Tab-separated table of C-alpha atoms and ligand atoms in Angstrom:
chain	number	residue	atom	x	y	z
A	1	MET	CA	0.000	0.000	0.000
A	2	ALA	CA	2.215	2.771	-1.230
A	3	PHE	CA	1.614	5.701	-3.533
A	4	ASN	CA	2.273	4.683	-7.122
A	5	LEU	CA	1.984	7.511	-9.623
A	6	GLU	CA	2.292	5.255	-12.643
A	7	LYS	CA	-0.649	3.217	-11.391
A	8	LEU	CA	-2.717	6.280	-10.574
A	9	LEU	CA	-2.280	7.741	-14.065
A	10	ARG	CA	-4.867	6.877	-16.720
A	11	PRO	CA	-3.088	4.306	-18.880
A	12	HIS	CA	-3.586	6.086	-22.202
A	13	ILE	CA	-2.008	9.283	-20.843
A	14	ALA	CA	1.255	7.455	-20.258
A	15	ASN	CA	1.427	6.817	-24.025
A	16	ILE	CA	0.560	10.303	-25.231
A	17	LYS	CA	3.026	12.097	-27.448
A	18	PRO	CA	2.891	15.781	-26.524
A	19	TYR	CA	2.245	18.427	-29.148
A	20	SER	CA	5.643	19.749	-30.035
A	21	SER	CA	5.323	23.491	-30.500
A	22	ALA	CA	7.793	25.669	-32.371
A	23	ARG	CA	8.988	26.970	-29.005
A	24	ASP	CA	9.486	23.399	-27.772
A	25	GLU	CA	11.703	22.480	-30.675
A	26	TYR	CA	13.836	25.587	-30.388
A	27	SER	CA	13.738	27.413	-27.054
A	28	GLY	CA	16.683	29.806	-27.533
A	29	LYS	CA	15.926	33.501	-27.284
A	30	ALA	CA	18.205	34.937	-29.979
A	31	GLY	CA	17.772	34.332	-33.686
A	32	ILE	CA	15.553	35.003	-36.635
A	33	PHE	CA	12.300	33.229	-36.012
A	34	LEU	CA	10.613	31.921	-39.116
A	35	ASP	CA	9.202	28.824	-37.456
A	36	ALA	CA	5.796	29.691	-35.983
A	37	ASN	CA	3.896	31.577	-38.678
A	38	GLU	CA	3.736	34.673	-36.510
A	39	ASN	CA	3.296	38.186	-37.844
A	40	PRO	CA	6.841	39.620	-37.940
A	41	PHE	CA	5.714	43.232	-38.473
A	42	GLY	CA	4.154	43.793	-35.063
A	43	SER	CA	0.869	43.785	-33.157
A	44	MET	CA	-2.381	45.544	-33.970
A	45	ALA	CA	-2.490	46.631	-30.354
A	46	SER	CA	0.068	48.659	-28.419
A	47	GLY	CA	2.797	46.505	-26.915
A	48	SER	CA	4.617	43.603	-28.462
A	49	PHE	CA	2.447	40.493	-28.636
A	50	ASN	CA	3.163	39.087	-32.065
A	51	ARG	CA	5.352	36.224	-30.795
A	52	TYR	CA	4.082	33.111	-29.013
A	53	PRO	CA	4.841	33.136	-25.275
A	54	ASP	CA	7.105	30.737	-23.348
A	55	PRO	CA	5.010	27.541	-23.064
A	56	TYR	CA	6.569	26.667	-19.694
A	57	GLN	CA	6.771	30.181	-18.215
A	58	LEU	CA	10.330	29.599	-16.991
A	59	ASP	CA	11.047	33.204	-15.966
A	60	ILE	CA	8.022	33.213	-13.690
A	61	LYS	CA	8.813	29.794	-12.250
A	62	GLN	CA	12.395	30.753	-11.452
A	63	LYS	CA	11.246	33.789	-9.489
A	64	LEU	CA	8.237	32.028	-7.965
A	65	ALA	CA	10.462	29.180	-6.782
A	66	GLU	CA	12.360	31.694	-4.628
A	67	VAL	CA	9.198	33.332	-3.311
A	68	LYS	CA	7.538	30.013	-2.445
A	69	ASN	CA	10.676	28.137	-1.440
A	70	VAL	CA	10.147	25.229	-3.835
A	71	PHE	CA	12.020	24.030	-6.922
A	72	ALA	CA	11.005	25.481	-10.282
A	73	ASN	CA	10.288	21.965	-11.552
A	74	GLN	CA	7.719	21.540	-8.754
A	75	ILE	CA	5.565	24.332	-10.227
A	76	PHE	CA	2.736	24.173	-12.743
A	77	LEU	CA	0.968	27.333	-13.894
A	78	GLY	CA	-2.560	27.160	-15.234
A	79	ASN	CA	-5.170	29.439	-16.749
A	80	GLY	CA	-6.605	29.945	-13.269
A	81	SER	CA	-6.612	27.213	-10.649
A	82	ASP	CA	-9.615	25.974	-12.557
A	83	GLU	CA	-7.365	24.706	-15.344
A	84	ALA	CA	-5.254	22.719	-12.870
A	85	ILE	CA	-8.397	21.177	-11.351
A	86	ASP	CA	-9.624	20.109	-14.780
A	87	LEU	CA	-6.239	18.744	-15.883
A	88	LEU	CA	-5.922	16.672	-12.701
A	89	MET	CA	-9.248	15.000	-13.373
A	90	ARG	CA	-8.332	14.329	-16.975
A	91	ALA	CA	-4.947	12.894	-15.995
A	92	PHE	CA	-6.062	10.600	-13.190
A	93	CYS	CA	-9.795	9.857	-13.363
A	94	ILE	CA	-11.340	7.492	-15.889
A	95	PRO	CA	-14.795	8.869	-16.824
A	96	GLY	CA	-17.698	6.705	-15.706
A	97	GLN	CA	-15.415	4.594	-13.551
A	98	ASP	CA	-13.258	6.523	-11.085
A	99	ASN	CA	-14.345	8.837	-8.312
A	100	ILE	CA	-13.106	11.788	-6.296
A	101	ILE	CA	-13.960	12.749	-2.728
A	102	LEU	CA	-15.277	16.227	-1.953
A	103	LEU	CA	-15.858	17.695	1.496
A	104	PRO	CA	-18.888	20.011	1.429
A	105	PRO	CA	-19.406	22.818	1.966
A	106	THR	CA	-16.509	23.622	-0.325
A	107	TYR	CA	-15.431	25.356	-3.526
A	108	GLY	CA	-17.905	24.675	-6.325
A	109	MET	CA	-15.472	24.171	-9.219
A	110	TYR	CA	-14.351	20.698	-8.093
A	111	GLU	CA	-17.871	19.385	-8.583
A	112	VAL	CA	-18.431	21.244	-11.855
A	113	SER	CA	-15.162	19.989	-13.276
A	114	ALA	CA	-15.925	16.434	-12.160
A	115	GLY	CA	-19.357	16.699	-13.781
A	116	ILE	CA	-17.892	17.874	-17.078
A	117	ASN	CA	-15.433	15.002	-17.026
A	118	ASP	CA	-18.077	12.437	-15.991
A	119	ILE	CA	-16.251	11.622	-12.771
A	120	GLU	CA	-18.300	10.254	-9.884
A	121	ILE	CA	-18.278	12.334	-6.709
A	122	GLN	CA	-18.344	10.979	-3.195
A	123	LYS	CA	-19.231	13.546	-0.569
A	124	VAL	CA	-18.096	13.455	3.040
A	125	ASN	CA	-19.508	16.528	4.749
A	126	LEU	CA	-17.364	18.617	7.058
A	127	THR	CA	-18.336	18.859	10.722
A	128	GLU	CA	-20.652	21.603	12.021
A	129	ASP	CA	-17.606	23.817	12.556
A	130	TYR	CA	-16.279	23.008	9.081
A	131	GLN	CA	-13.482	20.649	10.065
A	132	LEU	CA	-12.534	17.381	8.385
A	133	ARG	CA	-13.821	14.002	9.478
A	134	PRO	CA	-10.655	12.121	8.529
A	135	ASP	CA	-11.904	8.681	9.572
A	136	ALA	CA	-15.071	9.078	7.505
A	137	ILE	CA	-13.049	10.380	4.552
A	138	LEU	CA	-10.703	7.393	4.653
A	139	GLU	CA	-13.656	5.039	4.984
A	140	ALA	CA	-15.174	6.516	1.820
A	141	VAL	CA	-12.021	5.723	-0.159
A	142	ASN	CA	-12.315	2.719	-2.481
A	143	GLU	CA	-10.059	1.325	-5.205
A	144	SER	CA	-11.518	3.801	-7.722
A	145	THR	CA	-10.912	6.891	-5.593
A	146	LYS	CA	-8.231	8.946	-7.317
A	147	ILE	CA	-8.322	12.434	-5.809
A	148	ILE	CA	-9.434	14.057	-2.547
A	149	PHE	CA	-9.868	17.840	-2.507
A	150	ILE	CA	-9.291	19.702	0.765
A	151	CYS	CA	-9.713	23.472	0.769
A	152	SER	CA	-7.886	25.361	3.544
A	153	PRO	CA	-8.729	28.071	4.437
A	154	ASN	CA	-12.053	26.760	3.262
A	155	ASN	CA	-14.381	28.524	0.875
A	156	PRO	CA	-17.209	29.382	1.746
A	157	SER	CA	-16.652	28.995	5.507
A	158	GLY	CA	-13.336	30.882	5.792
A	159	ASN	CA	-11.798	28.728	8.530
A	160	LYS	CA	-8.496	26.939	8.339
A	161	VAL	CA	-8.618	23.153	8.447
A	162	ASN	CA	-6.867	21.380	11.338
A	163	ARG	CA	-3.415	20.322	10.171
A	164	LYS	CA	-3.338	17.026	11.990
A	165	ASP	CA	-6.483	15.936	10.133
A	166	ILE	CA	-4.889	16.759	6.782
A	167	TYR	CA	-1.833	14.717	7.782
A	168	GLN	CA	-4.039	11.800	8.732
A	169	VAL	CA	-5.534	11.761	5.233
A	170	LEU	CA	-2.125	12.306	3.587
A	171	ASP	CA	-0.595	9.438	5.541
A	172	ASN	CA	-3.352	6.962	4.721
A	173	PHE	CA	-4.497	7.754	1.174
A	174	ASN	CA	-2.728	6.306	-1.859
A	175	GLY	CA	-4.371	8.579	-4.374
A	176	LEU	CA	-3.662	12.261	-4.915
A	177	LEU	CA	-4.478	14.681	-2.093
A	178	VAL	CA	-5.062	18.220	-3.307
A	179	VAL	CA	-4.823	20.995	-0.732
A	180	ASP	CA	-6.347	24.140	-2.219
A	181	GLU	CA	-4.682	27.112	-0.551
A	182	ALA	CA	-6.307	29.916	-2.555
A	183	TYR	CA	-6.570	31.967	0.654
A	184	ILE	CA	-3.309	30.948	2.342
A	185	ASP	CA	-1.828	34.465	2.118
A	186	PHE	CA	-4.517	35.692	4.519
A	187	SER	CA	-3.869	32.944	7.046
A	188	ASP	CA	-1.226	32.541	9.740
A	189	GLU	CA	-1.054	28.897	8.732
A	190	PRO	CA	2.107	27.722	6.921
A	191	SER	CA	1.636	26.316	3.428
A	192	PHE	CA	1.713	22.569	2.803
A	193	THR	CA	4.352	23.195	0.116
A	194	THR	CA	6.904	22.381	2.834
A	195	GLU	CA	5.647	18.768	2.737
A	196	LEU	CA	6.128	18.139	-0.985
A	197	GLU	CA	9.440	16.315	-0.536
A	198	LYS	CA	7.937	13.983	2.018
A	199	TYR	CA	4.591	13.288	0.321
A	200	PRO	CA	4.641	12.277	-3.369
A	201	ASN	CA	0.806	12.064	-3.194
A	202	LEU	CA	0.418	15.781	-2.348
A	203	LEU	CA	-0.486	18.626	-4.669
A	204	VAL	CA	-0.881	22.164	-3.321
A	205	MET	CA	-2.869	24.755	-5.269
A	206	GLN	CA	-2.563	28.493	-4.865
A	207	THR	CA	-3.687	31.366	-7.047
A	208	PHE	CA	-2.776	34.874	-8.172
A	209	SER	CA	-6.489	35.744	-8.140
A	210	LYS	CA	-6.913	36.683	-4.481
A	211	ALA	CA	-4.177	38.331	-2.373
A	212	TRP	CA	-2.069	39.083	-5.463
A	213	GLY	CA	-4.949	41.046	-6.972
A	214	LEU	CA	-4.605	39.523	-10.456
A	215	ALA	CA	-7.927	37.691	-10.898
A	216	SER	CA	-8.425	39.108	-14.379
A	217	LEU	CA	-5.119	37.704	-15.659
A	218	ARG	CA	-6.272	34.115	-14.974
A	219	ILE	CA	-3.285	32.362	-13.480
A	220	GLY	CA	-3.176	29.701	-10.804
A	221	MET	CA	-0.311	27.702	-9.302
A	222	ALA	CA	0.023	24.006	-8.552
A	223	PHE	CA	2.954	22.675	-6.553
A	224	ALA	CA	3.770	18.960	-6.591
A	225	SER	CA	6.480	16.435	-7.348
A	226	GLU	CA	8.410	16.930	-10.585
A	227	LYS	CA	6.722	13.788	-11.948
A	228	ILE	CA	3.209	15.118	-11.395
A	229	ILE	CA	4.168	18.502	-12.856
A	230	LYS	CA	5.497	16.732	-15.968
A	231	ILE	CA	2.128	15.031	-16.441
A	232	LEU	CA	0.254	18.338	-16.199
A	233	ASN	CA	2.676	19.919	-18.675
A	234	LEU	CA	2.138	17.001	-21.041
A	235	ILE	CA	-1.627	17.419	-21.268
A	236	LYS	CA	-2.049	21.187	-20.993
A	237	PRO	CA	-2.718	23.336	-24.065
A	238	PRO	CA	0.749	24.427	-25.291
A	239	TYR	CA	0.437	28.170	-24.634
A	240	ASN	CA	-1.946	28.175	-21.692
A	241	ILE	CA	-0.568	31.342	-20.066
A	242	SER	CA	-0.651	34.379	-22.345
A	243	GLY	CA	2.379	36.582	-22.867
A	244	LEU	CA	0.584	39.566	-21.372
A	245	THR	CA	-0.225	37.559	-18.269
A	246	GLN	CA	3.361	36.363	-17.976
A	247	GLU	CA	4.645	39.951	-18.196
A	248	LYS	CA	2.260	41.178	-15.511
A	249	VAL	CA	2.860	38.268	-13.168
A	250	LEU	CA	6.620	38.802	-13.392
A	251	GLU	CA	6.031	42.438	-12.505
A	252	ALA	CA	3.941	41.384	-9.500
A	253	LEU	CA	6.622	38.931	-8.358
A	254	GLU	CA	9.213	41.719	-8.362
A	255	ASN	CA	6.831	43.499	-6.031
A	256	ALA	CA	5.979	40.459	-3.900
A	257	ASP	CA	6.539	42.234	-0.583
A	258	ALA	CA	3.539	44.457	-1.276
A	259	ILE	CA	1.352	41.502	-0.378
A	260	HIS	CA	2.077	42.042	3.318
A	261	GLN	CA	0.313	45.392	3.209
A	262	VAL	CA	-2.666	43.922	1.367
A	263	VAL	CA	-2.957	41.234	4.011
A	264	LYS	CA	-2.735	43.793	6.824
A	265	ASP	CA	-5.343	46.042	5.218
A	266	THR	CA	-7.631	43.059	4.634
A	267	PHE	CA	-7.271	42.023	8.259
A	268	VAL	CA	-8.162	45.508	9.515
A	269	GLU	CA	-11.198	45.680	7.246
A	270	ARG	CA	-12.300	42.168	8.130
A	271	GLN	CA	-12.228	43.047	11.825
A	272	PHE	CA	-14.154	46.238	11.108
A	273	LEU	CA	-16.794	44.271	9.193
A	274	GLU	CA	-17.052	41.637	11.914
A	275	ALA	CA	-17.453	44.244	14.652
A	276	GLU	CA	-20.078	46.236	12.763
A	277	VAL	CA	-22.055	43.303	11.392
A	278	SER	CA	-22.368	41.777	14.852
A	279	LYS	CA	-24.508	44.751	15.925
A	280	PHE	CA	-27.427	43.837	13.670
A	281	PRO	CA	-30.336	42.115	15.426
A	282	PHE	CA	-30.756	39.574	12.608
A	283	LEU	CA	-27.143	38.442	12.935
A	284	LYS	CA	-26.954	34.955	14.478
A	285	LYS	CA	-23.314	34.048	14.020
A	286	ILE	CA	-20.050	35.156	12.438
A	287	PHE	CA	-17.792	32.252	11.557
A	288	PRO	CA	-14.094	32.787	12.306
A	289	SER	CA	-12.280	33.686	9.080
A	290	HIS	CA	-8.715	33.189	7.929
A	291	ALA	CA	-9.568	34.508	4.484
A	292	ASN	CA	-10.614	37.746	2.786
A	293	PHE	CA	-14.315	37.090	3.311
A	294	ILE	CA	-16.640	36.293	6.170
A	295	LEU	CA	-19.482	33.830	6.419
A	296	ILE	CA	-22.394	35.053	8.532
A	297	LYS	CA	-25.524	33.293	9.713
A	298	VAL	CA	-28.602	35.517	9.733
A	299	ASP	CA	-32.368	35.481	10.078
A	300	GLY	CA	-33.797	35.739	6.553
A	301	ALA	CA	-30.675	35.264	4.433
A	302	ARG	CA	-32.481	35.312	1.090
A	303	ALA	CA	-34.464	38.444	1.947
A	304	ILE	CA	-31.305	40.263	3.031
A	305	TYR	CA	-29.453	39.155	-0.074
A	306	GLU	CA	-32.229	40.383	-2.357
A	307	PHE	CA	-32.629	43.645	-0.460
A	308	LEU	CA	-28.907	44.328	-0.847
A	309	ILE	CA	-29.076	43.606	-4.591
A	310	GLU	CA	-31.715	46.340	-4.870
A	311	GLN	CA	-29.152	48.673	-3.296
A	312	THR	CA	-26.582	47.371	-5.826
A	313	ILE	CA	-24.569	45.725	-3.060
A	314	ILE	CA	-23.730	42.227	-4.242
A	315	ILE	CA	-22.836	39.490	-1.753
A	316	ARG	CA	-23.111	35.725	-2.043
A	317	ASP	CA	-26.168	33.831	-0.863
A	318	ARG	CA	-24.930	30.468	0.436
A	319	SER	CA	-28.121	29.575	2.311
A	320	LYS	CA	-28.917	26.642	0.005
A	321	VAL	CA	-25.499	25.073	0.545
A	322	VAL	CA	-25.202	22.104	2.901
A	323	LEU	CA	-24.235	23.141	6.469
A	324	CYS	CA	-24.642	26.789	5.438
A	325	GLU	CA	-28.335	27.241	6.166
A	326	ASP	CA	-29.168	30.976	6.521
A	327	CYS	CA	-25.598	31.887	5.595
A	328	LEU	CA	-24.302	34.761	3.522
A	329	ARG	CA	-20.735	35.194	2.328
A	330	VAL	CA	-19.337	38.706	2.212
A	331	SER	CA	-15.994	39.567	0.627
A	332	VAL	CA	-13.899	42.087	2.534
A	333	GLY	CA	-13.989	45.358	0.598
A	334	THR	CA	-12.259	48.694	0.977
A	335	ARG	CA	-13.440	50.835	3.911
A	336	GLU	CA	-15.700	52.743	1.524
A	337	GLU	CA	-17.238	49.570	0.152
A	338	ASN	CA	-17.680	48.050	3.589
A	339	GLU	CA	-19.379	51.189	4.842
A	340	ALA	CA	-21.710	51.179	1.841
A	341	PHE	CA	-22.573	47.557	2.614
A	342	LEU	CA	-23.261	48.359	6.283
A	343	LYS	CA	-25.291	51.437	5.397
A	344	ALA	CA	-27.478	49.388	3.045
A	345	LEU	CA	-27.826	46.689	5.692
A	346	ASN	CA	-29.021	49.351	8.124
A	347	LEU	CA	-31.957	50.082	5.852
A	348	PHE	CA	-33.120	46.464	5.871
A	349	LYS	CA	-36.438	45.915	7.657
A	350	PRO	CA	-37.146	42.224	8.351
B	1	PLP	C1	-10.970	31.844	-5.782
B	1	PLP	C2	-10.607	30.431	-5.583
B	1	PLP	C3	-9.705	29.798	-6.434
B	1	PLP	C4	-9.054	30.560	-7.541
B	1	PLP	O1	-9.454	30.211	-8.780
B	1	PLP	P1	-8.726	30.857	-10.037
B	1	PLP	O2	-9.223	30.003	-11.141
B	1	PLP	O3	-7.245	30.718	-9.819
B	1	PLP	O4	-9.144	32.279	-10.113
B	1	PLP	C5	-9.350	28.498	-6.183
B	1	PLP	N1	-9.846	27.831	-5.141
B	1	PLP	C6	-10.719	28.410	-4.298
B	1	PLP	C7	-11.212	27.655	-3.132
B	1	PLP	C8	-11.133	29.713	-4.499
B	1	PLP	O5	-12.013	30.268	-3.652
């Protein structure tokens, strides 16, 4: 009973010949490039975008490796984390046969992606306070279970997941364990990237969409063993990260320290929101958050949500989600935005 990547991989993937792009066959930077049918005269937009971008984003990975304290060959970059989620299912899960385990309430894309790929889902709900039930998770594992998705800090609840429970699953599961750390920058919890050397069955996802403030660029990170990264590189579309995105992400990485201020500001605003929201009579509970949003339990969630929409304040109604009855999710805004939200909330008459 040990982790065996070759066995986990869908057999036909092992035999795939990758598309060999022009930039694969010659990756030097100097020269006269007449190999990719590009427009040599220039772009129809300002800036220089007429050449295909680096398919493996090596400049970013070199810098990111320093920032994240991993090796560059342990990094995969995708068109949003969503691309990594989809590629993992396509690499490891045979449609109509294999299954993944999800731990509701959790991020919705895992289920959507599994649905698109015709992968069966097994659900093991979190506890009332949104922690793992590691024994129940491991009991749900069968020989067709390929991936387990853990989200920490969890979306939509905002809490961090107990580390010892994650280790229990890691230590006893021979498939791939994905720890989605989209909100890790807002948490005092260390990343699981430190465990990559020890656990070949671990993949950690992070994103540039949240603390880095680059949601529009669409770029997500996956950290795993070099072997797993090679598989993702094999099946991804050749130029999945645009040149413009690569330029901007490099710029952000040069400015990586600025994240500390964002995290501090978010923390201050989150505390402000929590303090102010708790004054409303319809407020039943604020769940502790390690992210840039809060989950609140209220009387009349749907009515509040719809009232706020009328005031053009848009939050997320999670009241139909399992274990989130009467719950609303509110992203932390700027002080101005938070005050506008609170002002609108003040006008609500149950
Ligand atoms: C926002 C979010 C992501 C990020 O997705 P991108 O495709 O990288 O924008 C990933 N996981 C969770 C849990 C999220 O909330």
